[in-house]
XYZ file of C-alpha atoms in Angstrom:
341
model
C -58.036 -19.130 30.554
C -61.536 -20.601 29.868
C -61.760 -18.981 26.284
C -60.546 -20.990 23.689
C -58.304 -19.423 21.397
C -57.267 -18.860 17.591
C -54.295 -17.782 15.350
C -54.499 -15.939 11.993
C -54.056 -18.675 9.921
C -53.234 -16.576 6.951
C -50.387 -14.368 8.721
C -48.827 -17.974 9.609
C -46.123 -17.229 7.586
C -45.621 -14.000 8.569
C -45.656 -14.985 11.920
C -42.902 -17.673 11.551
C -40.642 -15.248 9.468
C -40.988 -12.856 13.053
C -40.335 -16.000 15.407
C -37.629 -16.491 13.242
C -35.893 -13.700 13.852
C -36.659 -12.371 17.358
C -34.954 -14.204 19.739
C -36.753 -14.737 22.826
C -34.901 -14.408 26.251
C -34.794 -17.466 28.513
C -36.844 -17.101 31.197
C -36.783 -21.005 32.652
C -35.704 -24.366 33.305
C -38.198 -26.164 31.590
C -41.594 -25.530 29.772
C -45.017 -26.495 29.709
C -48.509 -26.398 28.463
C -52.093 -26.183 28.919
C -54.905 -28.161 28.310
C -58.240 -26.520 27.696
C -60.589 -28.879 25.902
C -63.532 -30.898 27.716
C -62.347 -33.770 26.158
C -58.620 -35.637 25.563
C -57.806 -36.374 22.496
C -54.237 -35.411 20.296
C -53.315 -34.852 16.919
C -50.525 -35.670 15.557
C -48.980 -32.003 15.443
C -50.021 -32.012 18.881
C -48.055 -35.115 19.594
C -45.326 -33.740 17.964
C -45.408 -30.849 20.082
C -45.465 -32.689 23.581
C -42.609 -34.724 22.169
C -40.321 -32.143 21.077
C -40.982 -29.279 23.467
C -42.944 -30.334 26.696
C -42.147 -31.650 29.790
C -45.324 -31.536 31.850
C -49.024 -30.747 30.370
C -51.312 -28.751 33.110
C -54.622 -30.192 31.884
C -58.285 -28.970 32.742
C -60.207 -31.244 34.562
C -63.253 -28.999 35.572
C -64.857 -25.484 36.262
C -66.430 -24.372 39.551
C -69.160 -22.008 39.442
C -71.791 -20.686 41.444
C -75.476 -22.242 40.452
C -78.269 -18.886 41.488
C -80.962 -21.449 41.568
C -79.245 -23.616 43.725
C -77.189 -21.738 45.690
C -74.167 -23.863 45.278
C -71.123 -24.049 43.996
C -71.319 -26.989 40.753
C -68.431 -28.822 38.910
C -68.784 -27.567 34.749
C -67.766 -29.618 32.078
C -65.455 -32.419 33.576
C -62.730 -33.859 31.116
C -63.353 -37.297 29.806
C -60.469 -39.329 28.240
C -61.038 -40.198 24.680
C -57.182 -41.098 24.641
C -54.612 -42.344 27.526
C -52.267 -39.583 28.663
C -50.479 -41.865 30.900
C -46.978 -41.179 28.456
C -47.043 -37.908 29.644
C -46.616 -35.866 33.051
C -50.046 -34.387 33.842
C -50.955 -31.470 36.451
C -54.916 -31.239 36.818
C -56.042 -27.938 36.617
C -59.394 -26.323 38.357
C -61.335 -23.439 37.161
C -62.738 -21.752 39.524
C -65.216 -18.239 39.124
C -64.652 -15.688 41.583
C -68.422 -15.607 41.677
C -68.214 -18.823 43.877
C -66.706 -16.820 46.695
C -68.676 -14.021 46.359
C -71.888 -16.032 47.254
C -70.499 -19.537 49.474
C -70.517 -18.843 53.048
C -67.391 -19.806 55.143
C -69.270 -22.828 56.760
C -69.190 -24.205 53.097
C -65.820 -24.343 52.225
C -64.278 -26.900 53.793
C -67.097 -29.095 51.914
C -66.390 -27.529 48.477
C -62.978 -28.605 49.001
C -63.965 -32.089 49.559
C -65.656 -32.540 46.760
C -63.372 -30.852 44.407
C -60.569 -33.288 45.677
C -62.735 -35.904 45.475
C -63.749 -35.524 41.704
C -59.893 -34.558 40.823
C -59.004 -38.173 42.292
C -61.801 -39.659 40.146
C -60.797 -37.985 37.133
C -57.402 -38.847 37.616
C -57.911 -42.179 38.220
C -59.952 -41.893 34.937
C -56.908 -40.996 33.162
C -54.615 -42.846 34.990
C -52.810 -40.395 36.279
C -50.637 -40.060 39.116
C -51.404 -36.730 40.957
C -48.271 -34.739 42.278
C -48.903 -31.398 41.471
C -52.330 -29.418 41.904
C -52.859 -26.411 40.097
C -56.242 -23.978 41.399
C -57.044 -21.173 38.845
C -59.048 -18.296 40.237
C -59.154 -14.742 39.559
C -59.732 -13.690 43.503
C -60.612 -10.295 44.634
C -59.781 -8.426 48.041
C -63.249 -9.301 48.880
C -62.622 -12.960 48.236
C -58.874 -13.579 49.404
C -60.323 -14.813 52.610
C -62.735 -17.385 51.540
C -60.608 -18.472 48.345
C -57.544 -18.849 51.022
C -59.538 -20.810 53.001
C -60.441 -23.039 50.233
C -56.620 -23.717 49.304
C -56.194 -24.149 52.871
C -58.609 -26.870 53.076
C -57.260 -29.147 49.869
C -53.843 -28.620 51.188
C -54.914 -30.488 54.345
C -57.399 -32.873 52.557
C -54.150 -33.656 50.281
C -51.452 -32.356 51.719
C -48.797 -34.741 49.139
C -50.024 -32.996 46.621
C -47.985 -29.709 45.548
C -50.611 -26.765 45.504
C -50.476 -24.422 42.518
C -52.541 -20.939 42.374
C -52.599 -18.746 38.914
C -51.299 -14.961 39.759
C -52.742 -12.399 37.783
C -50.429 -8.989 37.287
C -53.140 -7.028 39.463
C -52.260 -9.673 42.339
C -47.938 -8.968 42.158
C -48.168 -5.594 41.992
C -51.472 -4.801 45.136
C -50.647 -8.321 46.984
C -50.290 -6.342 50.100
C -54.192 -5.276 49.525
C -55.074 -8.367 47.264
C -52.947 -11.029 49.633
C -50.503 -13.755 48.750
C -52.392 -17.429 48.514
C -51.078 -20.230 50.879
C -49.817 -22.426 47.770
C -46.133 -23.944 46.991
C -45.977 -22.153 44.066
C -47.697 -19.693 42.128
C -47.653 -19.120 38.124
C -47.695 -15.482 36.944
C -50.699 -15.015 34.232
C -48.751 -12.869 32.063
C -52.188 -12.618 29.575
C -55.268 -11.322 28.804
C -54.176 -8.308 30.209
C -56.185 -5.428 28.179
C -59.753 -4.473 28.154
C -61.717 -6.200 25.080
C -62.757 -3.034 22.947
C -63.110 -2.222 19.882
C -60.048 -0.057 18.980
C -57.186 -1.167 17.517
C -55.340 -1.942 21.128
C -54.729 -6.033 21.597
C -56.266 -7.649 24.954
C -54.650 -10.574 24.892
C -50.783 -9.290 25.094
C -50.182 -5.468 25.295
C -46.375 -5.398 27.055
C -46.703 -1.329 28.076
C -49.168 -2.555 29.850
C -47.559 -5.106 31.281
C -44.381 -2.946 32.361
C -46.901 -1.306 34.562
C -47.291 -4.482 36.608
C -43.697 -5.818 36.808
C -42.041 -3.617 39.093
C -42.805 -5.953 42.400
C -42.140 -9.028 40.952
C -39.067 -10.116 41.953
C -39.665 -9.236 45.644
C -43.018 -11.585 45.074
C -43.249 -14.150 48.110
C -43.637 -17.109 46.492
C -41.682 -18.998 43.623
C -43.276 -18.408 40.752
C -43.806 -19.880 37.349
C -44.598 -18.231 34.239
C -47.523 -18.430 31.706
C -47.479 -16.492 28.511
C -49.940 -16.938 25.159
C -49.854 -18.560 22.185
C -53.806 -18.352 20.819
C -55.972 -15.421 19.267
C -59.811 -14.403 19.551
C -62.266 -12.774 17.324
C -64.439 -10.163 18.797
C -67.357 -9.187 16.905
C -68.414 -5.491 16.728
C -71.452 -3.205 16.234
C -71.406 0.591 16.042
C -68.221 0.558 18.015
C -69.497 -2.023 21.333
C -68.018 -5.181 21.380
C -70.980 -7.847 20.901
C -69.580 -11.017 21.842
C -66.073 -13.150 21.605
C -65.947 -15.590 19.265
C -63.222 -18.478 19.270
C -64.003 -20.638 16.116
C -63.561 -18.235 13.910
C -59.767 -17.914 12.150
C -58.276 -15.651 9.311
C -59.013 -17.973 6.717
C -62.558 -18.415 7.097
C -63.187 -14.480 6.876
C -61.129 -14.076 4.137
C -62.805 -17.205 2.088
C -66.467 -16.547 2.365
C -67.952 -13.481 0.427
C -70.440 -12.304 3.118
C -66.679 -9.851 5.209
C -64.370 -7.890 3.112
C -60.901 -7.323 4.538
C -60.263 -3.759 6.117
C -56.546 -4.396 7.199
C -54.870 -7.488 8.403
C -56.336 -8.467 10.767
C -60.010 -6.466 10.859
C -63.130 -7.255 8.542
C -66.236 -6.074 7.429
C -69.999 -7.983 6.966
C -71.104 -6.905 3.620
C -74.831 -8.325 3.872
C -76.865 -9.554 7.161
C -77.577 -12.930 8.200
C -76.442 -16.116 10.327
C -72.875 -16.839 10.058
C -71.557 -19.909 11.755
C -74.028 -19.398 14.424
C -74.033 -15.818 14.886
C -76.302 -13.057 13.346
C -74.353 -10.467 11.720
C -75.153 -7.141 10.384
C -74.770 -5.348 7.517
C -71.677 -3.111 8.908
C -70.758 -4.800 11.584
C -66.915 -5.244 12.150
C -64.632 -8.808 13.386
C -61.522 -7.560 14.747
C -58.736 -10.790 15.096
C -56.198 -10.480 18.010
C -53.175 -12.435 19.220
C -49.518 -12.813 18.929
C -46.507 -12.862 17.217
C -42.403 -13.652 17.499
C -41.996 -9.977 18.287
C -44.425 -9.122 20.679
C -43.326 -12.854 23.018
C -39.885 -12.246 22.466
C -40.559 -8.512 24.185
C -42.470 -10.374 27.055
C -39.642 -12.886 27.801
C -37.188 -9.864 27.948
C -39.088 -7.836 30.030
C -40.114 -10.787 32.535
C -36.522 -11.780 32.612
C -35.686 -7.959 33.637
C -38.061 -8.025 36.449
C -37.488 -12.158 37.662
C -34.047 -12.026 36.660
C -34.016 -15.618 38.897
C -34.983 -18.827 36.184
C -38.772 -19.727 36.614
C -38.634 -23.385 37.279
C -40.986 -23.646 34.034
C -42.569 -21.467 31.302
C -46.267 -22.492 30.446
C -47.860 -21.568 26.999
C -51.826 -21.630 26.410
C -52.685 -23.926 24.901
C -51.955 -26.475 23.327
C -54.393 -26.712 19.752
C -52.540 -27.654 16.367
C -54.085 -24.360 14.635
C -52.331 -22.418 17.838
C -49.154 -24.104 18.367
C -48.194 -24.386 14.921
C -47.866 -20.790 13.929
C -44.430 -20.730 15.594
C -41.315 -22.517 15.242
C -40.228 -25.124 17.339
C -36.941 -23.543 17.633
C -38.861 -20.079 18.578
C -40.349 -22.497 21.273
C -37.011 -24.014 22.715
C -35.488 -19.887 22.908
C -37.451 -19.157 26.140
C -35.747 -21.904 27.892
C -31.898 -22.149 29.317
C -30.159 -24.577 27.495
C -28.174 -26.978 29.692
């Protein structure tokens, strides 16, 4: 969930015309977003958004990773308030690299915990924000479950009024007798970024045969469980077939405006002539490849999560919320993935 995301801006009709007419399949009470930027600060579609859709906004409030230097475990990129949120019901959210458990010994823990809880309460209190729900995101291994257990363990004694959240990747529902369940109230099902990034034509972010591979243990999953599906796009850049990097600024639009990419197919580009673009150095040759989502492809998620967790989530949560993201579907495609009352 650390990536930041983008939509085809020029398929945004296209895209509409699909959440249009697939009809997504309610899969919860209530839903939700995320919050990914370092800094809080709304437009005015976003507004709209939160005001129309949302009940509750899990916001970002720092990474964790490991410093090799160091040898410690170091907050990344706290949130600072450029606006007040205090209108809305927020969740703080922690990032935390698996690499962090792979290198902390046990005897550190307990202290990791206290200082994470300590800078959440600061934050917070930044924000003004009244903290009832925790949410700790963390991509644990069966090598890790013990020390990242422990660490939930420890801020659920440090603050035990707070309601502990853990992400769920599929990997963890369908091995959680090998991979372990975490010691949380609730967890929320990451039902994204589920392919390998490649070059081919296959999409990373939401691939639902994929998916169907994972979904078979979920409703006999021992904890309640929220859901968490995507709303954003990447560009990955390509040379001679290897993925180079992942790039998030970049959008439809700006491919198809500047002279130095010619369009392959819709959503797959060429660079015509080498040189810096936006940052990165391109070569003559090498391909940008766009992936996200559509109507089609979410409305096929909600049907096949609501086939395996045929039981309402409490709340669906969409990542994230960024005008250019949000805005490529409906409002009404937004409300169909809730029960109405």
């Amino acid at each position: 969930m650390q990536l930041k995301l983008l939509i085809f801006s020029s398929l945004s009709a296209c895209l509409i015309l699909l959440s249009c007419k697939e009809k997504a399949t309610p899969i919860a009470k209530s839903q939700s977003i995320y919050f990914w930027e370092t800094s809080f600060e709304l437009d005015s579609i976003e507004e709209h958004f939160l005001d129309h859709n949302i009940e509750k906004l899990y916001c970002r409030f720092f990474d964790i990773d490991w410093d090799k230097n160091k040898q410690i475990a170091i907050p990344i990129a706290p949130i600072s308030w450029v606006s007040r949120p205090d209108y809305y019901s927020i969740t703080p959210v922690v990032f935390i690299k698996n690499t962090v458990f792979e290198n902390i010994s046990a005897d550190s823990i307990t202290a990791l915990a206290e200082h994470s809880t300590r800078l959440i309460d600061n934050l917070a209190f930044k924000g003004k924000i009244e903290i009832k729900n925790c949410q700790i995101d963390c991509d644990w291994t069966v090598g890790t479950k013990d020390k990242y257990f422990q660490f939930l363990k420890a801020i659920n004694s440090i603050r035990p009024e707070w309601e502990l959240e853990s992400t769920i990747r599929l990997h963890q529902i369908k091995y959680a007798e090998n991979t372990g369940v975490p010691p949380v109230a609730r967890g929320v099902l990451m039902y994204y970024n589920m392919g390998k990034i490649s070059s081919d034509e296959s999409n990373s972010i939401l691939d639902n045969e994929i998916g169907k591979q994972y979904l078979d243990k979920l409703k006999s999953y021992p904890l309640p469980l929220n859901a968490a599906l995507p709303v954003f796009s990447w560009a990955i850049h390509i040379r001679d077939k290897s993925v180079v990097q992942l790039i998030s600024e970049w959008d439809f639009n700006k491919l198809a405006n500047d002279s130095i990419f010619h369009q392959i197919n819709e959503n797959r580009f060429v660079c015509i002539r080498s040189g810096y673009y936006s940052g990165a150095y391109l070569r003559d040759g090498d391909e940008i490849k766009l992936e996200g989502v559509n109507g089609k492809s979410l409305s096929e998620a909600s049907k096949l999560l609501s086939d395996n967790y045929p039981e309402l989530f409490r709340e669906v949560i969409f990542f994230d919320l960024d005008s250019k993201h949000i805005s490529e579907l409906n409002d009404t495609f937004y409300d169909s993935f809730i029960l109405q009352e």
